[in-house]
Structures are given as C-alpha cells and as structure tokens.
Short mmCIF file of C-alpha atoms in Angstrom, two decimals:
data_model
loop_
_atom_site.label_atom_id
_atom_site.label_comp_id
_atom_site.label_asym_id
_atom_site.label_seq_id
_atom_site.Cartn_x
_atom_site.Cartn_y
_atom_site.Cartn_z
CA MET H 938 -103.16 62.46 -86.41
CA PHE H 939 -106.86 63.28 -87.97
CA SER H 940 -106.12 66.39 -89.59
CA PHE H 941 -102.72 65.09 -91.44
CA ARG H 942 -104.99 61.89 -92.51
CA LYS H 943 -107.71 63.97 -93.60
CA LYS H 944 -105.26 66.27 -95.47
CA HIS H 945 -103.65 63.68 -96.90
CA ALA H 946 -106.44 61.76 -98.10
CA SER H 947 -108.10 64.44 -99.82
CA HIS H 948 -104.60 64.98 -102.08
CA PHE H 949 -104.96 64.50 -105.82
CA ASN H 950 -102.60 61.91 -107.46
CA SER H 951 -103.57 62.66 -111.05
CA ASP H 952 -101.20 59.66 -112.52
CA ASP H 953 -103.68 57.27 -110.32
CA ALA H 954 -106.72 56.03 -112.31
CA GLU H 955 -109.35 55.64 -109.97
CA GLN H 956 -109.09 59.30 -108.42
CA GLN H 957 -109.48 60.22 -112.77
CA GLU H 958 -112.30 58.54 -113.49
CA ALA H 959 -113.37 60.50 -109.66
CA LYS H 960 -113.17 63.10 -111.27
CA ILE H 961 -114.34 62.75 -114.62
CA SER H 962 -117.93 61.50 -113.05
CA GLU H 963 -117.73 64.55 -110.92
CA LEU H 964 -117.55 66.92 -113.68
CA ARG H 965 -120.06 65.51 -115.69
CA ALA H 966 -123.31 65.00 -112.93
CA ALA H 967 -121.75 69.01 -112.48
CA LEU H 968 -122.56 69.40 -115.81
CA GLY H 969 -125.78 67.74 -115.88
CA PRO H 970 -128.44 67.12 -118.56
CA LEU H 971 -126.80 68.32 -122.36
CA SER H 972 -128.31 68.46 -125.82
CA SER H 973 -127.56 65.66 -128.53
CA SER H 974 -124.25 67.61 -130.12
CA CYS H 975 -123.40 68.99 -126.52
CA ASP H 976 -123.80 65.47 -125.10
CA LYS H 977 -121.80 63.90 -128.02
CA TYR H 978 -118.93 66.41 -127.95
CA CYS H 979 -118.61 65.52 -123.96
CA SER H 980 -117.08 62.27 -124.21
CA GLU H 981 -114.72 60.86 -120.95
CA ALA H 982 -111.97 61.75 -123.00
CA CYS H 983 -112.95 64.96 -123.45
CA LEU H 984 -113.74 66.17 -120.06
CA ARG H 985 -110.34 64.30 -119.19
CA ARG H 986 -108.54 66.92 -121.73
CA TYR H 987 -110.59 69.79 -119.97
CA LEU H 988 -109.52 68.52 -116.20
CA GLU H 989 -106.18 68.09 -117.81
CA ALA H 990 -106.16 71.80 -118.90
CA ARG H 991 -107.59 73.00 -115.37
CA ASN H 992 -105.02 71.24 -113.10
CA TRP H 993 -108.16 68.50 -112.25
CA ASN H 994 -110.04 71.13 -110.55
CA VAL H 995 -113.55 70.54 -111.77
CA ASP H 996 -115.09 73.50 -110.95
CA LYS H 997 -112.59 75.40 -113.26
CA SER H 998 -112.88 72.43 -115.81
CA ARG H 999 -117.10 73.13 -115.56
CA LYS H 1000 -116.69 76.80 -116.31
CA MET H 1001 -114.45 75.98 -119.04
CA LEU H 1002 -116.25 73.06 -120.66
CA GLU H 1003 -119.91 75.02 -120.47
CA GLU H 1004 -118.08 78.09 -122.37
CA SER H 1005 -116.71 75.83 -124.92
CA LEU H 1006 -120.24 74.21 -125.34
CA LYS H 1007 -121.50 77.86 -125.12
CA TRP H 1008 -119.06 78.92 -128.15
CA ARG H 1009 -120.42 75.94 -129.99
CA MET H 1010 -123.59 76.83 -129.80
CA ALA H 1011 -123.34 79.96 -130.64
CA TYR H 1012 -120.53 79.38 -133.56
CA ARG H 1013 -121.31 75.93 -134.76
CA PRO H 1014 -117.69 74.39 -135.95
CA GLU H 1015 -119.45 71.19 -137.09
CA ASP H 1016 -121.47 72.97 -139.80
CA ILE H 1017 -118.58 74.95 -141.47
CA ARG H 1018 -118.61 73.25 -144.50
CA TRP H 1019 -115.25 73.27 -147.65
CA PRO H 1020 -117.28 75.26 -149.82
CA GLU H 1021 -117.58 78.38 -147.17
CA ILE H 1022 -113.73 78.47 -146.37
CA SER H 1023 -111.93 77.14 -149.64
CA VAL H 1024 -111.25 80.62 -150.62
CA GLU H 1025 -108.96 81.00 -148.09
CA ALA H 1026 -106.94 76.93 -148.31
CA GLU H 1027 -106.33 78.16 -152.36
CA THR H 1028 -102.92 79.10 -151.76
CA GLY H 1029 -102.27 76.14 -149.50
CA LYS H 1030 -101.67 78.39 -146.08
CA VAL H 1031 -103.42 76.34 -143.84
CA TYR H 1032 -103.95 72.20 -144.56
CA ARG H 1033 -103.62 68.37 -143.10
CA ALA H 1034 -100.66 66.64 -144.18
CA SER H 1035 -101.06 63.67 -146.39
CA PHE H 1036 -98.61 61.76 -143.44
CA ALA H 1037 -98.60 61.74 -139.81
CA ASP H 1038 -95.96 62.06 -137.49
CA ARG H 1039 -93.97 59.00 -135.96
CA GLU H 1040 -97.03 58.63 -133.59
CA GLY H 1041 -99.69 58.50 -136.39
CA ARG H 1042 -100.91 61.62 -135.18
CA THR H 1043 -102.03 64.18 -138.06
CA ILE H 1044 -100.18 67.11 -138.81
CA VAL H 1045 -101.75 70.13 -139.85
CA ILE H 1046 -99.23 72.56 -142.05
CA MET H 1047 -99.32 76.05 -142.15
CA ARG H 1048 -97.37 78.69 -143.79
CA PRO H 1049 -98.20 82.18 -142.71
CA ALA H 1050 -96.71 84.00 -145.62
CA LYS H 1051 -99.06 82.21 -147.92
CA GLN H 1052 -101.81 84.46 -146.63
CA ASN H 1053 -104.17 85.45 -149.07
CA THR H 1054 -106.93 87.19 -147.87
CA SER H 1055 -107.37 90.08 -145.16
CA SER H 1056 -110.95 88.60 -143.54
CA HIS H 1057 -110.87 88.43 -140.21
CA GLU H 1058 -114.24 86.27 -139.66
CA GLY H 1059 -113.04 84.24 -142.78
CA GLN H 1060 -109.56 83.39 -141.73
CA ILE H 1061 -111.14 82.41 -138.23
CA ARG H 1062 -113.41 80.16 -139.62
CA PHE H 1063 -110.87 78.77 -141.79
CA LEU H 1064 -108.84 77.98 -138.42
CA VAL H 1065 -111.62 76.42 -136.55
CA TYR H 1066 -112.80 74.30 -139.94
CA ALA H 1067 -109.05 73.10 -140.48
CA LEU H 1068 -108.88 71.82 -136.57
CA GLU H 1069 -112.34 70.09 -137.02
CA ASN H 1070 -111.25 68.35 -139.93
CA ALA H 1071 -107.77 67.67 -138.06
CA ILE H 1072 -109.41 66.17 -134.67
CA LEU H 1073 -112.21 64.15 -137.01
CA SER H 1074 -108.73 62.70 -139.18
CA LEU H 1075 -107.07 61.55 -135.62
CA PRO H 1076 -106.75 58.04 -135.37
CA GLU H 1077 -108.77 56.17 -132.42
CA GLU H 1078 -105.76 56.22 -129.87
CA GLN H 1079 -104.85 59.70 -130.98
CA GLU H 1080 -106.04 63.02 -129.26
CA LYS H 1081 -103.83 65.48 -130.59
CA MET H 1082 -102.61 67.00 -133.28
CA VAL H 1083 -99.07 68.13 -134.90
CA TRP H 1084 -98.89 71.81 -135.99
CA LEU H 1085 -95.70 72.01 -138.86
CA ILE H 1086 -95.97 76.10 -139.57
CA ASP H 1087 -93.10 77.02 -142.44
CA PHE H 1088 -91.75 80.36 -142.25
CA THR H 1089 -89.98 80.46 -145.26
CA GLY H 1090 -90.44 83.82 -146.86
CA TRP H 1091 -92.18 85.43 -143.83
CA THR H 1092 -92.51 89.12 -143.36
CA LEU H 1093 -93.67 91.24 -140.65
CA ALA H 1094 -96.19 92.19 -143.68
CA ASN H 1095 -97.09 89.15 -143.79
CA ALA H 1096 -98.28 89.37 -139.78
CA THR H 1097 -101.07 88.25 -138.77
CA PRO H 1098 -103.59 91.33 -136.76
CA ILE H 1099 -103.10 90.97 -133.65
CA LYS H 1100 -107.05 90.94 -133.72
CA THR H 1101 -106.98 87.74 -135.38
CA ALA H 1102 -103.61 86.15 -133.18
CA ARG H 1103 -105.31 87.35 -130.14
CA GLU H 1104 -108.90 85.00 -131.20
CA SER H 1105 -107.33 82.44 -132.89
CA ALA H 1106 -105.34 81.45 -129.44
CA ASN H 1107 -108.29 82.17 -127.36
CA ILE H 1108 -110.18 79.44 -129.54
CA LEU H 1109 -107.15 77.22 -129.30
CA GLN H 1110 -106.80 77.06 -126.05
CA ASN H 1111 -109.85 77.59 -124.50
CA HIS H 1112 -111.70 75.46 -126.90
CA TYR H 1113 -109.77 72.95 -127.99
CA PRO H 1114 -107.36 72.19 -125.16
CA GLU H 1115 -105.08 69.36 -124.91
CA ARG H 1116 -105.19 69.52 -128.82
CA LEU H 1117 -101.65 69.86 -129.48
CA ALA H 1118 -99.00 67.52 -129.13
CA VAL H 1119 -96.16 69.49 -130.36
CA ALA H 1120 -95.92 72.59 -132.55
CA ILE H 1121 -92.47 73.02 -134.81
CA LEU H 1122 -91.92 76.62 -136.26
CA PHE H 1123 -89.82 76.06 -138.80
CA ASN H 1124 -87.16 78.66 -140.29
CA PRO H 1125 -88.51 81.57 -138.59
CA PRO H 1126 -86.85 84.90 -139.76
CA LYS H 1127 -84.97 87.24 -137.32
CA VAL H 1128 -87.79 89.92 -137.49
CA PHE H 1129 -90.31 86.68 -136.08
CA GLU H 1130 -88.39 86.84 -132.86
CA ALA H 1131 -90.58 90.92 -132.37
CA PHE H 1132 -93.85 89.57 -133.29
CA TRP H 1133 -93.31 86.26 -131.10
CA LYS H 1134 -93.10 88.57 -128.19
CA VAL H 1135 -96.36 90.18 -128.34
CA VAL H 1136 -97.89 86.88 -129.43
CA LYS H 1137 -96.11 85.09 -126.73
CA HIS H 1138 -98.42 86.90 -123.42
CA PHE H 1139 -101.70 85.56 -125.81
CA LEU H 1140 -100.35 81.63 -124.70
CA ASP H 1141 -100.79 80.05 -121.91
CA PRO H 1142 -97.04 78.25 -120.32
CA ARG H 1143 -98.07 74.85 -121.52
CA SER H 1144 -98.59 75.71 -124.62
CA ILE H 1145 -95.18 77.63 -125.26
CA GLN H 1146 -93.77 74.55 -123.65
CA LYS H 1147 -94.75 72.21 -126.90
CA ILE H 1148 -93.33 74.76 -129.32
CA ASN H 1149 -90.21 73.96 -130.97
CA PHE H 1150 -87.91 76.40 -133.36
CA VAL H 1151 -86.31 74.39 -135.94
CA TYR H 1152 -83.81 75.77 -138.65
CA LEU H 1153 -83.02 74.07 -142.01
CA LYS H 1154 -79.80 74.42 -141.54
CA ASN H 1155 -78.89 73.46 -138.05
CA GLU H 1156 -78.62 69.96 -138.11
CA GLU H 1157 -78.99 70.01 -134.08
CA SER H 1158 -82.21 71.71 -134.19
CA MET H 1159 -83.17 69.50 -137.39
CA LYS H 1160 -82.76 66.10 -134.99
CA ILE H 1161 -86.38 67.54 -133.55
CA MET H 1162 -88.15 67.70 -136.78
CA HIS H 1163 -87.15 64.30 -136.86
CA LYS H 1164 -88.02 62.25 -133.54
CA TYR H 1165 -91.43 63.37 -134.64
CA ILE H 1166 -91.48 63.37 -138.59
CA ASP H 1167 -89.56 60.29 -140.46
CA PRO H 1168 -87.41 62.30 -143.22
CA GLU H 1169 -88.94 59.37 -145.13
CA VAL H 1170 -92.28 60.85 -144.92
CA LEU H 1171 -91.38 64.65 -144.33
CA PRO H 1172 -91.46 66.81 -147.46
CA ILE H 1173 -87.97 67.56 -149.53
CA GLU H 1174 -88.85 71.63 -148.63
CA PHE H 1175 -88.53 70.55 -144.90
CA GLY H 1176 -85.23 68.66 -145.30
CA GLY H 1177 -86.99 65.56 -145.79
CA LYS H 1178 -87.10 63.06 -148.88
CA ASN H 1179 -91.12 63.19 -149.82
CA ASN H 1180 -92.00 65.12 -153.03
CA VAL H 1181 -95.50 65.83 -152.30
CA VAL H 1182 -96.48 69.42 -152.60
CA TYR H 1183 -100.29 71.01 -151.90
CA ASN H 1184 -102.37 70.97 -154.47
CA HIS H 1185 -105.60 72.44 -154.14
CA GLU H 1186 -107.98 70.60 -156.47
CA GLU H 1187 -106.75 67.18 -155.13
CA TYR H 1188 -107.27 69.15 -151.34
CA SER H 1189 -110.86 70.07 -152.26
CA ARG H 1190 -112.04 66.63 -153.33
CA LEU H 1191 -110.61 65.04 -150.15
CA MET H 1192 -112.58 67.87 -147.76
CA THR H 1193 -115.50 67.34 -150.17
CA ASN H 1194 -115.35 63.76 -148.33
CA ASP H 1195 -114.44 64.79 -145.43
CA ASP H 1196 -117.48 67.20 -145.20
CA ILE H 1197 -119.67 64.00 -145.52
CA LYS H 1198 -118.09 62.20 -142.85
CA MET H 1199 -117.96 65.25 -140.25
CA ALA H 1200 -122.60 65.69 -141.27
CA ASN H 1201 -122.64 61.63 -140.58
CA PHE H 1202 -120.72 62.14 -136.97
CA TRP H 1203 -123.16 64.48 -136.00
CA ALA H 1204 -125.99 63.12 -137.07
CA ASP H 1205 -125.09 60.06 -135.55
CA ALA H 1206 -125.30 62.60 -132.00
CA LYS H 1207 -129.10 62.81 -132.11
CA THR H 1208 -129.33 59.43 -132.39
CA ASP H 1209 -127.39 58.26 -129.76
CA HIS H 1210 -128.64 60.97 -127.81
CA ALA H 1211 -132.44 59.42 -128.74
CA LYS H 1212 -131.79 55.78 -128.07
CA LYS H 1213 -130.09 56.87 -124.69
CA ALA H 1214 -133.40 58.87 -123.61
CA MET H 1215 -134.93 56.00 -124.36
CA LYS H 1216 -132.95 53.56 -122.67
CA GLU H 1217 -133.27 56.08 -119.69
CA HIS H 1218 -136.69 56.34 -120.02
CA SER H 1219 -138.39 52.92 -120.66
CA VAL H 1220 -140.68 50.89 -119.09
CA PRO H 1221 -139.89 47.61 -117.68
CA GLU H 1222 -141.18 44.34 -119.24
CA VAL H 1223 -143.56 43.01 -117.41
CA THR H 1224 -144.04 38.97 -118.48
CA PRO H 1225 -147.83 38.44 -118.33
CA GLN H 1226 -149.35 36.27 -116.58
CA SER H 1227 -150.33 32.78 -117.92
CA SER H 1228 -154.02 33.76 -117.99
CA LEU H 1229 -154.01 36.80 -119.58
CA VAL H 1230 -152.04 34.45 -122.42
CA ALA H 1231 -154.28 32.04 -122.75
CA ALA H 1232 -157.20 34.49 -123.41
CA LYS H 1233 -155.33 35.80 -126.16
CA ALA H 1234 -154.79 31.73 -127.64
CA SER H 1235 -158.51 31.73 -127.39
#
C-alpha cells in the first residue's frame, strides 16, 4: 500500500497548474545564477516551453536550455540587424505578414522558390533574424507563430541544401521550442514529396504533427487554411481577398524600426538585471535612534 501511494504521488500531471509551477521553480533553481541577457531570456514562459518540449523532465529541459543559452551567447541572435541580412530579403522569400491569424498570432510567410542567395551562413542568419523579429511582434498573450510556406514555382533547383536544411531544423527545434503553432505548406508540387522524405528525418514528431498540406484547387484542404486565417485578410494569391503584396522598401522601413525595438528590449534586460541584483544585495534600512536625530538637528 505504501509503495503504491508513493508511486502515485510522484506521478506528474501536465494539466495541474501547481505541479507545473513546481517544475518551473525546480528548473530555475537548477540553472543557477544567470547573466543579464540569459536572465531576461529565461522568463517563466520560456522555462515552460523548454519543459513542454522535454515532457516536463527537469534534467532534460535544463540540458536543452543550457545548450540554447550557450548558442545565444555565441551567436548573439538579438544583435542581428536588418542592414546585415537585408540582401536575403530582397525577393520576399521570408517576411513577417502584415496580417495575423484568427488568434492574433504572427504569421511568417516563406517562399522557397524566391531563393536569391547561395550563402549558407547568410540564409541561417536571415532565418534567425526572422524568428527573433516574429517573436518580438507576438501579442502579449501569444507565444507561438504561424508559418505559411508558399511552394508556388518551386522545383528541386530551389531546394535548400541538406546542410542548411539540417542546421535550420536544429535551430528551430532546439533553440526555439514550442514557438510553432502551425505550418501551412501551400501548393507543394509532386516533386517536393521526395525532398520532404529527406527533411522529415530532421524533424521531431511534435513538429511534423503541426504541418498541414494545403492546395488552392482543393476545397477541403483550403478549409484548413481558412480555419487558421480569415479569407478577408488572406492575400489573393493564397485564395483570400486581400490584395496586399510584399514591398521590399516598405518592409525595410518596418524592420529598421523593429531593430530599434529589439535593441531597447535587450537594453532593458541589463537595467532590470542590475535592479534585481541591487534589491537582492541591499542592506535593510535602520531607523535612526532619536538621540542621533537630535544630535544631527543640533
């Protein structure tokens, strides 16, 4: 009886808010002291995402998060600025949509057929910049984004090199866990199926479950699109009624403004960290004795 109770008591219920909070606290304690930028990154929502990605196993989540922190310290994704990667965006191959999905989530549009460079490092930095920007633009109550991947005009000649595809998948899954709500693959050609069989091996089952194939001429599959995105805001090219198109000059101005927001966001991290440190090490105030007050007054 005793062993049964002990086993039952140790069972974790992922729907139990109190048990979740306990796991989050345990993970934070396991991480130990952090630098200002790492402390800013490791919000409660962040810890929750890493725990969810590792089925609430604190040890596995800690290892995953520590690897992300090492990567962020070395790669400095928050320091990537538009002038550095704007050449990658000239054709509109990846950009943040001007409209949101039905839940208000940021939509990132990807057009692999519009690939315009052959630089592995440039493409990776552009992807990371797009992710950081999309996260920055998420509404306060949202943590996940939507990917709308348009395969119109795509051929194997446009296919991402395996090295780039592998590193992209590694970054997305290991350093941006639980950030993807749904991915809509729009009008993928038959030839994509062969490429997909290779790419699938780089993805975890949780990611694969979020991927939906949608075809413009298939009414049933278009219902999936409309389930997530209102036809009124969806661009005409995706079967919607919105005549919006990508304009690189306008988008550049938007990204330049977002670079300022990004810089301010991470600058605040240092200020917040300093205030937190001062609070933790502050000496309690002592009320002066009346004799000392009288002496000062005289």
